[in-house]
Amino acid sequence: MPVQPSSRTVLADWFRKRSTTLTTLDPQQPLDDLGALREIVGDARVVAIGEGAHFVEEFSRARQRVLRFLAERCGFTVVAFEFGFSEAFPLDRWLRGEGEDGDLAEVSRAAPKWAGLDAAEQNELTAVLARLLLRLRAAEPLYVSRSSQLRFDIARRRVEAACHTDYMFQAMNALLSGRGLAADLSVREIYMAESVRWHLDHAEPGTRIVLAAHNSHIHKTTLELGGGLTALTMGQHLQRMLGQDYRTVAFVHTADHVPEMYPDQSAAVGFTLAEAHLQPAEPGSVEAALTDAGFADRITLTDLRDAPRDAQGAPLLNSIRSQSSALSTPVPEAFDAVLAVPTVTRDRTVHF
C-alpha cells in the first residue's frame, strides 16, 4: 500500500505551486508582479490588507505597494485605516491639502485618563453617554432640520464611538483583572465593521475601499483567544454584511523576532515596545509551510482559496502568527490570500 505524504509535505508542495514570488517591497517600483492579486480581489467592494504585527517597516512598505496596485490597476478610490472615526476627519482634510499640520498635533490619551477616574465617575460617564445617544436618536428630525442629514449622521456616529470606547475601556480593565466576559472584545470589532459600512453607504456609487488593519481584525472567522475568551472580529461582521464583496489579504513574516507591545501604565500610550524573539513556526502554520517550501527568504503572494484539506474537510493550514504568538484558526476560511516577507525591521518613523 503506498505511503501517503504527510500534511507538512502536502502544504510545502502546494505553496511551491501556488505562490508568486514578488520582486520588491519598494512602492515606487513597477507593479506587474502583483498581477495575481487582481483575480483574488475580483469585484469586491472592500479589500482588507493586514499585518501580523504593528510597527513593522516591511508590512508598511508592502501595504503601500498593494494599495498602489489596487488604486492604479483595480479602481479602488478610498483607503480606510484601523483608526478613530472622529480623528479621521481632520486627517482626511490634511490629506486633501485643506488642513494644517497643527490640526493633527493633538493626540488623545483617553485610556489613561479614563483609568484615572474612580468607579463612580466611570459609571456616571457610561450613563451620560447612553442618555446622550438616546436623546440624539429621538430628536433626529429636529437636528436634521437645523443642519443636514449628513451632519446628523456624523454626530450620531461620533457619539456611538464614545459609547463603544467607554465599553471597551471597561472590558479591557475587566480582562486585565481576570473578570473578562467571553465576547467583550467584539464591541470594538462591530463598531469598526459598521464604520466601514457607514462610509460605503455615504460614498458615491461604485466606491471601492481598501481597508488596512491588523490581521486579527480583518480575519473572517471567530478568534479563540484562550482562557474561554472569544472575539467576533470586524472581518467576520463584514463577511456577514458584504459576502463576496469582502476579501482579505493577511500579511505575515518568516523572521525569528518581532516588535511586541507590553502593557505599561507609566507610558503615555499605555504600553512600551520591545523586541520579542520567536520560537520556530509549528507544522500546520503558514510560516512553517513557507519555510518548508523554500520561501523563507522571499517575498511571496499566495492565493489561499483552494488550500488543501484533510479527509474530514478541515484546512491543513490551521495556524498563523499574530504579534509574538501563534493563532490557531482555519486559515483559508479566515483569509483569501497571504503576502509574506522574510525580514522584520521596527518602523523607524514610530517613537515612544
Short mmCIF file of C-alpha atoms in Angstrom, two decimals:
data_model
loop_
_atom_site.label_atom_id
_atom_site.label_comp_id
_atom_site.label_asym_id
_atom_site.label_seq_id
_atom_site.Cartn_x
_atom_site.Cartn_y
_atom_site.Cartn_z
CA MET A 1 0.00 0.00 0.00
CA PRO A 2 1.55 3.37 -0.99
CA VAL A 3 2.65 5.69 1.78
CA GLN A 4 0.57 8.88 1.90
CA PRO A 5 2.55 12.13 2.05
CA SER A 6 2.47 13.96 5.36
CA SER A 7 0.42 17.13 5.80
CA ARG A 8 3.66 19.07 6.04
CA THR A 9 4.84 17.74 2.68
CA VAL A 10 1.46 18.39 1.07
CA LEU A 11 1.48 22.01 2.25
CA ALA A 12 5.07 22.62 1.13
CA ASP A 13 4.35 21.23 -2.34
CA TRP A 14 1.14 23.25 -2.59
CA PHE A 15 2.90 26.52 -1.67
CA ARG A 16 5.62 25.85 -4.26
CA LYS A 17 2.97 25.51 -6.97
CA ARG A 18 0.61 28.31 -5.90
CA SER A 19 2.85 31.10 -4.62
CA THR A 20 4.01 34.05 -6.71
CA THR A 21 7.43 35.47 -5.90
CA LEU A 22 7.36 39.27 -5.66
CA THR A 23 10.37 41.26 -6.76
CA THR A 24 10.44 44.10 -4.24
CA LEU A 25 8.76 45.95 -1.39
CA ASP A 26 9.60 49.31 -2.92
CA PRO A 27 6.24 51.03 -3.55
CA GLN A 28 7.77 53.11 -6.35
CA GLN A 29 8.79 50.11 -8.46
CA PRO A 30 6.67 48.56 -11.28
CA LEU A 31 3.62 46.58 -10.12
CA ASP A 32 3.41 43.78 -12.69
CA ASP A 33 4.50 41.09 -10.22
CA LEU A 34 1.32 41.76 -8.19
CA GLY A 35 -0.91 40.75 -11.12
CA ALA A 36 -2.22 37.65 -9.30
CA LEU A 37 -3.89 39.97 -6.82
CA ARG A 38 -6.40 41.12 -9.43
CA GLU A 39 -8.13 37.71 -9.60
CA ILE A 40 -8.06 37.31 -5.81
CA VAL A 41 -9.78 40.68 -5.36
CA GLY A 42 -12.30 40.20 -8.15
CA ASP A 43 -15.22 42.67 -7.98
CA ALA A 44 -15.13 43.07 -4.18
CA ARG A 45 -16.15 46.47 -2.83
CA VAL A 46 -13.92 46.15 0.26
CA VAL A 47 -10.49 44.54 0.29
CA ALA A 48 -8.74 44.33 3.65
CA ILE A 49 -4.95 44.20 3.76
CA GLY A 50 -3.48 43.16 7.09
CA GLU A 51 -0.31 42.94 9.12
CA GLY A 52 0.79 40.23 11.50
CA ALA A 53 2.29 42.77 13.90
CA HIS A 54 2.24 46.51 14.39
CA PHE A 55 5.27 48.77 13.85
CA VAL A 56 6.93 46.61 11.16
CA GLU A 57 8.51 48.58 8.32
CA GLU A 58 8.24 45.73 5.81
CA PHE A 59 4.48 45.49 6.34
CA SER A 60 4.12 49.25 5.88
CA ARG A 61 6.03 49.16 2.60
CA ALA A 62 4.11 46.12 1.36
CA ARG A 63 0.83 47.87 2.19
CA GLN A 64 1.88 50.94 0.21
CA ARG A 65 2.72 48.80 -2.78
CA VAL A 66 -0.51 46.77 -2.63
CA LEU A 67 -2.52 49.95 -2.10
CA ARG A 68 -0.94 51.48 -5.19
CA PHE A 69 -1.77 48.35 -7.22
CA LEU A 70 -5.40 48.35 -6.06
CA ALA A 71 -5.77 52.06 -6.83
CA GLU A 72 -3.99 52.10 -10.20
CA ARG A 73 -4.91 48.68 -11.58
CA CYS A 74 -8.24 47.82 -9.90
CA GLY A 75 -10.02 51.15 -9.49
CA PHE A 76 -10.12 51.45 -5.68
CA THR A 77 -10.76 55.04 -4.63
CA VAL A 78 -10.84 55.10 -0.80
CA VAL A 79 -8.38 53.90 1.83
CA ALA A 80 -9.53 53.27 5.41
CA PHE A 81 -7.31 52.55 8.40
CA GLU A 82 -7.68 50.96 11.82
CA PHE A 83 -8.20 54.43 13.27
CA GLY A 84 -10.70 56.55 15.16
CA PHE A 85 -13.84 57.68 13.32
CA SER A 86 -13.74 61.27 14.59
CA GLU A 87 -9.96 61.56 14.31
CA ALA A 88 -10.17 60.60 10.63
CA PHE A 89 -11.94 63.80 9.58
CA PRO A 90 -9.03 66.21 10.21
CA LEU A 91 -6.66 63.60 8.75
CA ASP A 92 -8.79 63.37 5.60
CA ARG A 93 -8.77 67.17 5.22
CA TRP A 94 -5.00 67.21 5.71
CA LEU A 95 -4.52 64.52 3.05
CA ARG A 96 -6.58 66.61 0.65
CA GLY A 97 -4.32 69.58 1.28
CA GLU A 98 -7.04 71.52 3.11
CA GLY A 99 -5.70 71.36 6.67
CA GLU A 100 -2.68 72.46 8.65
CA ASP A 101 -0.10 70.24 10.32
CA GLY A 102 -1.27 71.62 13.67
CA ASP A 103 -4.68 70.00 13.11
CA LEU A 104 -3.03 66.62 13.69
CA ALA A 105 -0.92 67.62 16.70
CA GLU A 106 -3.41 66.76 19.44
CA VAL A 107 -3.17 63.07 20.24
CA SER A 108 -5.79 61.56 22.52
CA ARG A 109 -4.74 59.95 25.79
CA ALA A 110 -8.26 58.83 26.62
CA ALA A 111 -7.44 55.40 28.08
CA PRO A 112 -5.04 56.60 30.81
CA LYS A 113 -7.44 59.44 31.64
CA TRP A 114 -10.36 57.01 31.95
CA ALA A 115 -8.27 54.76 34.19
CA GLY A 116 -7.64 57.75 36.45
CA LEU A 117 -11.37 58.14 37.21
CA ASP A 118 -12.84 56.46 40.26
CA ALA A 119 -15.53 53.79 39.78
CA ALA A 120 -18.42 56.20 40.45
CA GLU A 121 -17.13 58.63 37.80
CA GLN A 122 -16.66 55.82 35.29
CA ASN A 123 -20.23 54.65 35.87
CA GLU A 124 -21.55 58.19 35.56
CA LEU A 125 -19.73 58.61 32.24
CA THR A 126 -21.36 55.42 30.92
CA ALA A 127 -24.81 56.63 31.94
CA VAL A 128 -24.33 60.12 30.47
CA LEU A 129 -23.18 58.71 27.12
CA ALA A 130 -26.14 56.30 26.98
CA ARG A 131 -28.62 59.12 27.69
CA LEU A 132 -26.95 61.38 25.12
CA LEU A 133 -27.19 58.73 22.39
CA LEU A 134 -30.87 58.04 23.15
CA ARG A 135 -31.71 61.75 23.09
CA LEU A 136 -29.79 62.29 19.86
CA ARG A 137 -31.65 59.46 18.14
CA ALA A 138 -35.04 60.60 19.41
CA ALA A 139 -34.53 64.19 18.21
CA GLU A 140 -33.16 63.30 14.77
CA PRO A 141 -35.84 65.21 12.76
CA LEU A 142 -35.18 68.36 14.79
CA TYR A 143 -31.41 68.18 14.37
CA VAL A 144 -31.65 67.39 10.65
CA SER A 145 -34.00 70.36 10.08
CA ARG A 146 -31.43 72.66 11.69
CA SER A 147 -28.38 71.27 9.83
CA SER A 148 -28.42 68.35 7.38
CA GLN A 149 -28.81 64.58 7.34
CA LEU A 150 -25.07 64.09 6.78
CA ARG A 151 -24.10 66.33 9.68
CA PHE A 152 -26.53 64.48 11.93
CA ASP A 153 -25.23 61.08 10.76
CA ILE A 154 -21.66 62.13 11.57
CA ALA A 155 -22.65 63.45 15.00
CA ARG A 156 -24.52 60.26 15.84
CA ARG A 157 -21.59 58.10 14.74
CA ARG A 158 -19.26 60.12 16.97
CA VAL A 159 -21.48 59.63 20.00
CA GLU A 160 -21.69 55.92 19.18
CA ALA A 161 -17.88 55.92 19.05
CA ALA A 162 -17.74 57.35 22.56
CA CYS A 163 -20.19 54.72 23.84
CA HIS A 164 -18.23 51.85 22.28
CA THR A 165 -14.93 53.28 23.53
CA ASP A 166 -16.26 53.60 27.06
CA TYR A 167 -17.40 49.98 26.96
CA MET A 168 -14.03 48.82 25.63
CA PHE A 169 -12.18 50.61 28.44
CA GLN A 170 -14.34 48.72 30.91
CA ALA A 171 -13.90 45.45 29.02
CA MET A 172 -10.11 45.74 28.90
CA ASN A 173 -9.98 46.67 32.57
CA ALA A 174 -12.06 43.59 33.38
CA LEU A 175 -9.91 41.38 31.16
CA LEU A 176 -6.67 42.52 32.81
CA SER A 177 -8.30 41.99 36.20
CA GLY A 178 -9.35 38.42 35.40
CA ARG A 179 -13.05 39.30 35.09
CA GLY A 180 -13.44 39.48 31.33
CA LEU A 181 -16.58 38.20 29.59
CA ALA A 182 -16.37 35.85 26.63
CA ALA A 183 -17.15 38.21 23.74
CA ASP A 184 -16.38 41.59 25.32
CA LEU A 185 -13.62 42.44 22.84
CA SER A 186 -16.13 42.15 20.00
CA VAL A 187 -17.62 45.55 20.88
CA ARG A 188 -14.74 47.33 19.19
CA GLU A 189 -14.93 44.96 16.22
CA ILE A 190 -18.61 45.60 15.44
CA TYR A 191 -18.05 49.34 15.68
CA MET A 192 -15.22 49.20 13.14
CA ALA A 193 -17.26 46.99 10.78
CA GLU A 194 -20.26 49.31 10.99
CA SER A 195 -17.99 52.28 10.34
CA VAL A 196 -16.82 50.67 7.10
CA ARG A 197 -20.44 50.10 6.11
CA TRP A 198 -21.28 53.70 7.13
CA HIS A 199 -18.67 55.01 4.70
CA LEU A 200 -19.91 52.70 1.93
CA ASP A 201 -23.48 53.91 2.49
CA HIS A 202 -22.37 57.56 2.35
CA ALA A 203 -19.98 57.19 -0.58
CA GLU A 204 -20.51 57.73 -4.27
CA PRO A 205 -21.88 54.75 -6.25
CA GLY A 206 -19.09 52.42 -7.32
CA THR A 207 -16.79 53.35 -4.43
CA ARG A 208 -14.30 50.62 -3.56
CA ILE A 209 -12.43 50.66 -0.25
CA VAL A 210 -9.01 49.34 0.73
CA LEU A 211 -9.14 48.63 4.47
CA ALA A 212 -5.80 48.47 6.33
CA ALA A 213 -5.85 46.81 9.76
CA HIS A 214 -4.17 44.09 11.81
CA ASN A 215 -4.70 40.51 10.64
CA SER A 216 -6.67 39.81 13.82
CA HIS A 217 -9.23 42.48 12.85
CA ILE A 218 -9.69 41.63 9.16
CA HIS A 219 -9.91 37.89 9.97
CA LYS A 220 -13.24 36.44 8.70
CA THR A 221 -13.88 33.85 11.41
CA THR A 222 -14.23 33.92 15.19
CA LEU A 223 -10.97 34.30 17.12
CA GLU A 224 -10.43 31.96 20.04
CA LEU A 225 -8.11 33.88 22.35
CA GLY A 226 -7.60 31.28 25.07
CA GLY A 227 -8.96 31.20 28.59
CA GLY A 228 -12.51 30.95 27.23
CA LEU A 229 -12.31 34.36 25.55
CA THR A 230 -13.53 34.85 22.01
CA ALA A 231 -13.73 37.78 19.64
CA LEU A 232 -16.20 38.19 16.79
CA THR A 233 -13.93 40.16 14.51
CA MET A 234 -14.52 43.16 12.27
CA GLY A 235 -13.81 40.87 9.32
CA GLN A 236 -16.41 38.35 10.47
CA HIS A 237 -19.03 41.10 10.70
CA LEU A 238 -18.02 42.47 7.28
CA GLN A 239 -18.24 38.98 5.79
CA ARG A 240 -21.81 38.71 7.09
CA MET A 241 -22.67 42.19 5.80
CA LEU A 242 -20.97 42.03 2.39
CA GLY A 243 -20.40 38.37 1.48
CA GLN A 244 -18.20 38.09 -1.62
CA ASP A 245 -17.88 41.89 -1.67
CA TYR A 246 -15.35 41.46 1.16
CA ARG A 247 -11.88 39.96 0.57
CA THR A 248 -8.88 39.67 2.90
CA VAL A 249 -5.11 39.52 2.39
CA ALA A 250 -3.10 38.66 5.52
CA PHE A 251 0.50 39.87 5.83
CA VAL A 252 2.96 37.55 7.60
CA HIS A 253 6.71 37.20 8.07
CA THR A 254 9.17 34.33 8.47
CA ALA A 255 11.68 36.11 10.74
CA ASP A 256 12.58 34.91 14.24
CA HIS A 257 11.73 38.18 16.02
CA VAL A 258 9.06 40.89 16.01
CA PRO A 259 8.28 44.17 17.83
CA GLU A 260 5.80 43.47 20.62
CA MET A 261 3.65 45.75 22.77
CA TYR A 262 3.79 45.27 26.54
CA PRO A 263 1.27 46.99 28.88
CA ASP A 264 2.87 49.85 30.81
CA GLN A 265 0.68 52.27 32.76
CA SER A 266 3.56 54.72 33.06
CA ALA A 267 3.88 55.05 29.27
CA ALA A 268 1.99 57.86 27.54
CA VAL A 269 0.25 55.42 25.17
CA GLY A 270 -0.31 52.70 27.79
CA PHE A 271 2.36 50.31 26.50
CA THR A 272 6.04 50.01 25.66
CA LEU A 273 7.52 48.42 22.55
CA ALA A 274 10.27 45.80 22.76
CA GLU A 275 11.74 43.08 20.55
CA ALA A 276 10.28 39.59 21.11
CA HIS A 277 12.18 36.51 19.97
CA LEU A 278 10.01 33.79 18.40
CA GLN A 279 10.10 30.02 18.54
CA PRO A 280 10.26 28.16 15.21
CA ALA A 281 6.88 28.03 13.49
CA GLU A 282 4.82 24.90 14.20
CA PRO A 283 3.78 22.46 11.44
CA GLY A 284 0.41 23.46 10.01
CA SER A 285 1.21 27.15 10.23
CA VAL A 286 1.52 29.48 7.27
CA GLU A 287 5.05 30.37 8.31
CA ALA A 288 6.19 26.74 8.59
CA ALA A 289 4.69 25.90 5.20
CA LEU A 290 6.50 28.84 3.58
CA THR A 291 9.77 27.75 5.20
CA ASP A 292 9.30 24.11 4.15
CA ALA A 293 8.57 25.28 0.60
CA GLY A 294 11.91 27.12 0.50
CA PHE A 295 10.34 30.59 0.59
CA ALA A 296 11.59 31.79 3.97
CA ASP A 297 13.93 34.27 2.28
CA ARG A 298 11.50 35.51 -0.39
CA ILE A 299 8.58 37.92 -0.70
CA THR A 300 5.58 35.87 -1.82
CA LEU A 301 1.86 36.19 -2.54
CA THR A 302 -0.30 33.07 -2.20
CA ASP A 303 -3.98 32.60 -3.06
CA LEU A 304 -5.40 30.52 -0.18
CA ARG A 305 -8.87 29.86 -1.51
CA ASP A 306 -8.19 26.29 -2.68
CA ALA A 307 -5.69 25.39 0.06
CA PRO A 308 -5.53 21.64 0.81
CA ARG A 309 -7.77 19.99 3.38
CA ASP A 310 -7.73 16.71 5.28
CA ALA A 311 -10.10 13.78 4.75
CA GLN A 312 -12.69 15.41 7.03
CA GLY A 313 -12.57 18.69 5.10
CA ALA A 314 -10.61 20.70 7.67
CA PRO A 315 -7.90 23.00 6.28
CA LEU A 316 -4.34 21.71 6.70
CA LEU A 317 -3.32 25.31 7.32
CA ASN A 318 -4.51 25.84 10.88
CA SER A 319 -2.19 28.44 12.41
CA ILE A 320 -0.79 31.89 11.69
CA ARG A 321 1.43 34.20 13.74
CA SER A 322 -0.21 37.16 15.45
CA GLN A 323 2.24 39.55 17.13
CA SER A 324 4.57 37.25 19.13
CA SER A 325 2.05 34.40 19.46
CA ALA A 326 0.60 31.75 17.18
CA LEU A 327 -3.13 31.92 16.48
CA SER A 328 -4.98 28.65 15.86
CA THR A 329 -7.55 29.20 13.13
CA PRO A 330 -8.72 27.65 9.83
CA VAL A 331 -6.50 29.97 7.81
CA PRO A 332 -8.12 29.61 4.33
CA GLU A 333 -11.53 30.41 5.88
CA ALA A 334 -10.12 33.48 7.61
CA PHE A 335 -8.13 34.92 4.68
CA ASP A 336 -8.35 34.80 0.90
CA ALA A 337 -4.62 35.29 0.39
CA VAL A 338 -1.37 35.80 2.27
CA LEU A 339 1.56 38.07 1.47
CA ALA A 340 4.77 37.03 3.23
CA VAL A 341 8.00 38.94 3.85
CA PRO A 342 11.28 37.37 5.03
CA THR A 343 12.52 40.12 7.37
CA VAL A 344 11.21 42.31 10.18
CA THR A 345 12.51 45.81 10.90
CA ARG A 346 11.00 48.04 13.55
CA ASP A 347 9.35 51.01 11.87
CA ARG A 348 11.80 53.92 12.25
CA THR A 349 9.05 56.55 11.99
CA VAL A 350 7.49 55.41 15.30
CA HIS A 351 8.90 56.82 18.55
CA PHE A 352 7.89 56.12 22.16
#
